[in-house]
Amino acid sequence: SAEELEALHASLSSAKKEEEQVVDIHSRLEVEVDDAEDQSNRAKIQLASIEMELATANLEREQLQSQLKFIQDENTRLLRKLRNIEDEEQEERLDSLMNDMNYKMKALKLKSSKSRAR
């Protein structure tokens, strides 16, 4: 009948509108999923880059620590050498002072013996 046909036509029209809405929602969701996947991939690339920078920084830190230890060891060695040189110089000064004192004492004794001999 005409009423049934009209109801069927209205139902069909409503179903088509609903289908268009579902297709539209599906298309928007596909775009959102693609955007989310792109964003996820960019985040993964950024994370990999940060991890590489961190590994490089750690390697540089280890190298610097090794250089620092070498320099500290070298400084310790040089400080010991400097102290030894200073000790040797001090001993030489004391030896020289003692020799000068011995020379002066001998000169005084000689002078004293000459004065007594007169």
PDB file of C-alpha atoms in Angstrom:
ATOM      1  CA  SER A   1       0.000   0.000   0.000  1.00  0.00           C
ATOM      2  CA  ALA A   2       0.969   3.623  -0.371  1.00  0.00           C
ATOM      3  CA  GLU A   3       1.379   4.159   3.386  1.00  0.00           C
ATOM      4  CA  GLU A   4       3.653   1.186   3.713  1.00  0.00           C
ATOM      5  CA  LEU A   5       5.608   2.338   0.712  1.00  0.00           C
ATOM      6  CA  GLU A   6       5.884   5.841   2.213  1.00  0.00           C
ATOM      7  CA  ALA A   7       6.976   4.365   5.601  1.00  0.00           C
ATOM      8  CA  LEU A   8       9.478   2.145   3.827  1.00  0.00           C
ATOM      9  CA  HIS A   9      10.771   5.138   1.864  1.00  0.00           C
ATOM     10  CA  ALA A  10      11.091   7.185   5.103  1.00  0.00           C
ATOM     11  CA  SER A  11      12.804   4.257   6.821  1.00  0.00           C
ATOM     12  CA  LEU A  12      15.169   3.884   3.885  1.00  0.00           C
ATOM     13  CA  SER A  13      15.921   7.600   3.896  1.00  0.00           C
ATOM     14  CA  SER A  14      16.555   7.489   7.638  1.00  0.00           C
ATOM     15  CA  ALA A  15      18.814   4.443   7.210  1.00  0.00           C
ATOM     16  CA  LYS A  16      20.789   6.263   4.484  1.00  0.00           C
ATOM     17  CA  LYS A  17      21.246   9.320   6.733  1.00  0.00           C
ATOM     18  CA  GLU A  18      22.340   7.026   9.549  1.00  0.00           C
ATOM     19  CA  GLU A  19      24.739   5.231   7.189  1.00  0.00           C
ATOM     20  CA  GLU A  20      26.199   8.590   6.071  1.00  0.00           C
ATOM     21  CA  GLN A  21      26.674   9.569   9.720  1.00  0.00           C
ATOM     22  CA  VAL A  22      28.391   6.256  10.480  1.00  0.00           C
ATOM     23  CA  VAL A  23      30.638   6.622   7.412  1.00  0.00           C
ATOM     24  CA  ASP A  24      31.434  10.217   8.433  1.00  0.00           C
ATOM     25  CA  ILE A  25      32.255   9.137  12.002  1.00  0.00           C
ATOM     26  CA  HIS A  26      34.344   6.253  10.639  1.00  0.00           C
ATOM     27  CA  SER A  27      36.282   8.639   8.362  1.00  0.00           C
ATOM     28  CA  ARG A  28      36.945  11.051  11.238  1.00  0.00           C
ATOM     29  CA  LEU A  29      38.070   8.168  13.452  1.00  0.00           C
ATOM     30  CA  GLU A  30      40.443   6.937  10.722  1.00  0.00           C
ATOM     31  CA  VAL A  31      41.964  10.435  10.542  1.00  0.00           C
ATOM     32  CA  GLU A  32      42.281  10.569  14.334  1.00  0.00           C
ATOM     33  CA  VAL A  33      43.880   7.098  14.411  1.00  0.00           C
ATOM     34  CA  ASP A  34      46.335   8.104  11.648  1.00  0.00           C
ATOM     35  CA  ASP A  35      47.180  11.303  13.546  1.00  0.00           C
ATOM     36  CA  ALA A  36      47.664   9.341  16.775  1.00  0.00           C
ATOM     37  CA  GLU A  37      49.920   6.821  14.987  1.00  0.00           C
ATOM     38  CA  ASP A  38      51.962   9.663  13.465  1.00  0.00           C
ATOM     39  CA  GLN A  39      52.270  11.310  16.863  1.00  0.00           C
ATOM     40  CA  SER A  40      53.293   7.981  18.410  1.00  0.00           C
ATOM     41  CA  ASN A  41      55.944   7.443  15.728  1.00  0.00           C
ATOM     42  CA  ARG A  42      57.321  10.970  16.245  1.00  0.00           C
ATOM     43  CA  ALA A  43      57.462  10.312  19.998  1.00  0.00           C
ATOM     44  CA  LYS A  44      59.333   7.034  19.389  1.00  0.00           C
ATOM     45  CA  ILE A  45      61.830   8.791  17.116  1.00  0.00           C
ATOM     46  CA  GLN A  46      62.279  11.567  19.674  1.00  0.00           C
ATOM     47  CA  LEU A  47      62.776   8.996  22.443  1.00  0.00           C
ATOM     48  CA  ALA A  48      65.388   7.158  20.368  1.00  0.00           C
ATOM     49  CA  SER A  49      67.160  10.456  19.740  1.00  0.00           C
ATOM     50  CA  ILE A  50      67.130  11.310  23.451  1.00  0.00           C
ATOM     51  CA  GLU A  51      68.419   7.835  24.325  1.00  0.00           C
ATOM     52  CA  MET A  52      71.263   8.272  21.822  1.00  0.00           C
ATOM     53  CA  GLU A  53      72.114  11.703  23.266  1.00  0.00           C
ATOM     54  CA  LEU A  54      72.078  10.214  26.755  1.00  0.00           C
ATOM     55  CA  ALA A  55      74.380   7.368  25.709  1.00  0.00           C
ATOM     56  CA  THR A  56      76.743   9.886  24.076  1.00  0.00           C
ATOM     57  CA  ALA A  57      76.684  12.083  27.189  1.00  0.00           C
ATOM     58  CA  ASN A  58      77.425   9.054  29.392  1.00  0.00           C
ATOM     59  CA  LEU A  59      80.352   8.081  27.176  1.00  0.00           C
ATOM     60  CA  GLU A  60      81.706  11.639  27.312  1.00  0.00           C
ATOM     61  CA  ARG A  61      81.277  11.675  31.104  1.00  0.00           C
ATOM     62  CA  GLU A  62      83.215   8.412  31.427  1.00  0.00           C
ATOM     63  CA  GLN A  63      85.998   9.791  29.224  1.00  0.00           C
ATOM     64  CA  LEU A  64      86.141  13.001  31.261  1.00  0.00           C
ATOM     65  CA  GLN A  65      86.237  11.037  34.512  1.00  0.00           C
ATOM     66  CA  SER A  66      89.102   8.970  33.135  1.00  0.00           C
ATOM     67  CA  GLN A  67      90.967  12.133  32.109  1.00  0.00           C
ATOM     68  CA  LEU A  68      90.284  13.689  35.508  1.00  0.00           C
ATOM     69  CA  LYS A  69      91.677  10.627  37.303  1.00  0.00           C
ATOM     70  CA  PHE A  70      94.775  10.715  35.090  1.00  0.00           C
ATOM     71  CA  ILE A  71      95.290  14.421  35.850  1.00  0.00           C
ATOM     72  CA  GLN A  72      94.734  13.879  39.582  1.00  0.00           C
ATOM     73  CA  ASP A  73      97.253  11.015  39.584  1.00  0.00           C
ATOM     74  CA  GLU A  74      99.712  13.154  37.641  1.00  0.00           C
ATOM     75  CA  ASN A  75      99.206  16.034  40.093  1.00  0.00           C
ATOM     76  CA  THR A  76      99.850  13.702  43.021  1.00  0.00           C
ATOM     77  CA  ARG A  77     103.022  12.404  41.364  1.00  0.00           C
ATOM     78  CA  LEU A  78     104.241  15.929  40.595  1.00  0.00           C
ATOM     79  CA  LEU A  79     103.461  17.102  44.134  1.00  0.00           C
ATOM     80  CA  ARG A  80     105.537  14.228  45.540  1.00  0.00           C
ATOM     81  CA  LYS A  81     108.366  15.087  43.175  1.00  0.00           C
ATOM     82  CA  LEU A  82     108.182  18.775  44.181  1.00  0.00           C
ATOM     83  CA  ARG A  83     108.292  17.859  47.872  1.00  0.00           C
ATOM     84  CA  ASN A  84     111.326  15.634  47.260  1.00  0.00           C
ATOM     85  CA  ILE A  85     113.082  18.440  45.401  1.00  0.00           C
ATOM     86  CA  GLU A  86     112.232  20.899  48.173  1.00  0.00           C
ATOM     87  CA  ASP A  87     113.512  18.432  50.783  1.00  0.00           C
ATOM     88  CA  GLU A  88     116.758  17.963  48.828  1.00  0.00           C
ATOM     89  CA  GLU A  89     117.191  21.729  48.473  1.00  0.00           C
ATOM     90  CA  GLN A  90     116.579  22.184  52.200  1.00  0.00           C
ATOM     91  CA  GLU A  91     119.183  19.500  52.979  1.00  0.00           C
ATOM     92  CA  GLU A  92     121.669  21.175  50.624  1.00  0.00           C
ATOM     93  CA  ARG A  93     121.079  24.548  52.318  1.00  0.00           C
ATOM     94  CA  LEU A  94     121.571  22.973  55.743  1.00  0.00           C
ATOM     95  CA  ASP A  95     124.737  21.189  54.555  1.00  0.00           C
ATOM     96  CA  SER A  96     126.061  24.440  53.116  1.00  0.00           C
ATOM     97  CA  LEU A  97     125.229  26.276  56.346  1.00  0.00           C
ATOM     98  CA  MET A  98     126.953  23.585  58.397  1.00  0.00           C
ATOM     99  CA  ASN A  99     130.015  23.724  56.128  1.00  0.00           C
ATOM    100  CA  ASP A 100     130.120  27.519  56.471  1.00  0.00           C
ATOM    101  CA  MET A 101     129.864  27.203  60.253  1.00  0.00           C
ATOM    102  CA  ASN A 102     132.653  24.592  60.321  1.00  0.00           C
ATOM    103  CA  TYR A 103     134.816  26.828  58.139  1.00  0.00           C
ATOM    104  CA  LYS A 104     134.175  29.813  60.427  1.00  0.00           C
ATOM    105  CA  MET A 105     134.898  27.733  63.530  1.00  0.00           C
ATOM    106  CA  LYS A 106     138.183  26.503  62.044  1.00  0.00           C
ATOM    107  CA  ALA A 107     139.072  30.061  61.081  1.00  0.00           C
ATOM    108  CA  LEU A 108     138.295  31.242  64.601  1.00  0.00           C
ATOM    109  CA  LYS A 109     140.363  28.435  66.130  1.00  0.00           C
ATOM    110  CA  LEU A 110     143.240  29.251  63.812  1.00  0.00           C
ATOM    111  CA  LYS A 111     142.973  32.942  64.668  1.00  0.00           C
ATOM    112  CA  SER A 112     142.745  32.069  68.354  1.00  0.00           C
ATOM    113  CA  SER A 113     145.832  29.841  68.178  1.00  0.00           C
ATOM    114  CA  LYS A 114     147.794  32.553  66.329  1.00  0.00           C
ATOM    115  CA  SER A 115     146.857  35.101  68.944  1.00  0.00           C
ATOM    116  CA  ARG A 116     148.035  32.795  71.749  1.00  0.00           C
ATOM    117  CA  ALA A 117     151.221  32.014  69.908  1.00  0.00           C
ATOM    118  CA  ARG A 118     152.239  35.671  69.881  1.00  0.00           C
TER     119      ARG A 118
END
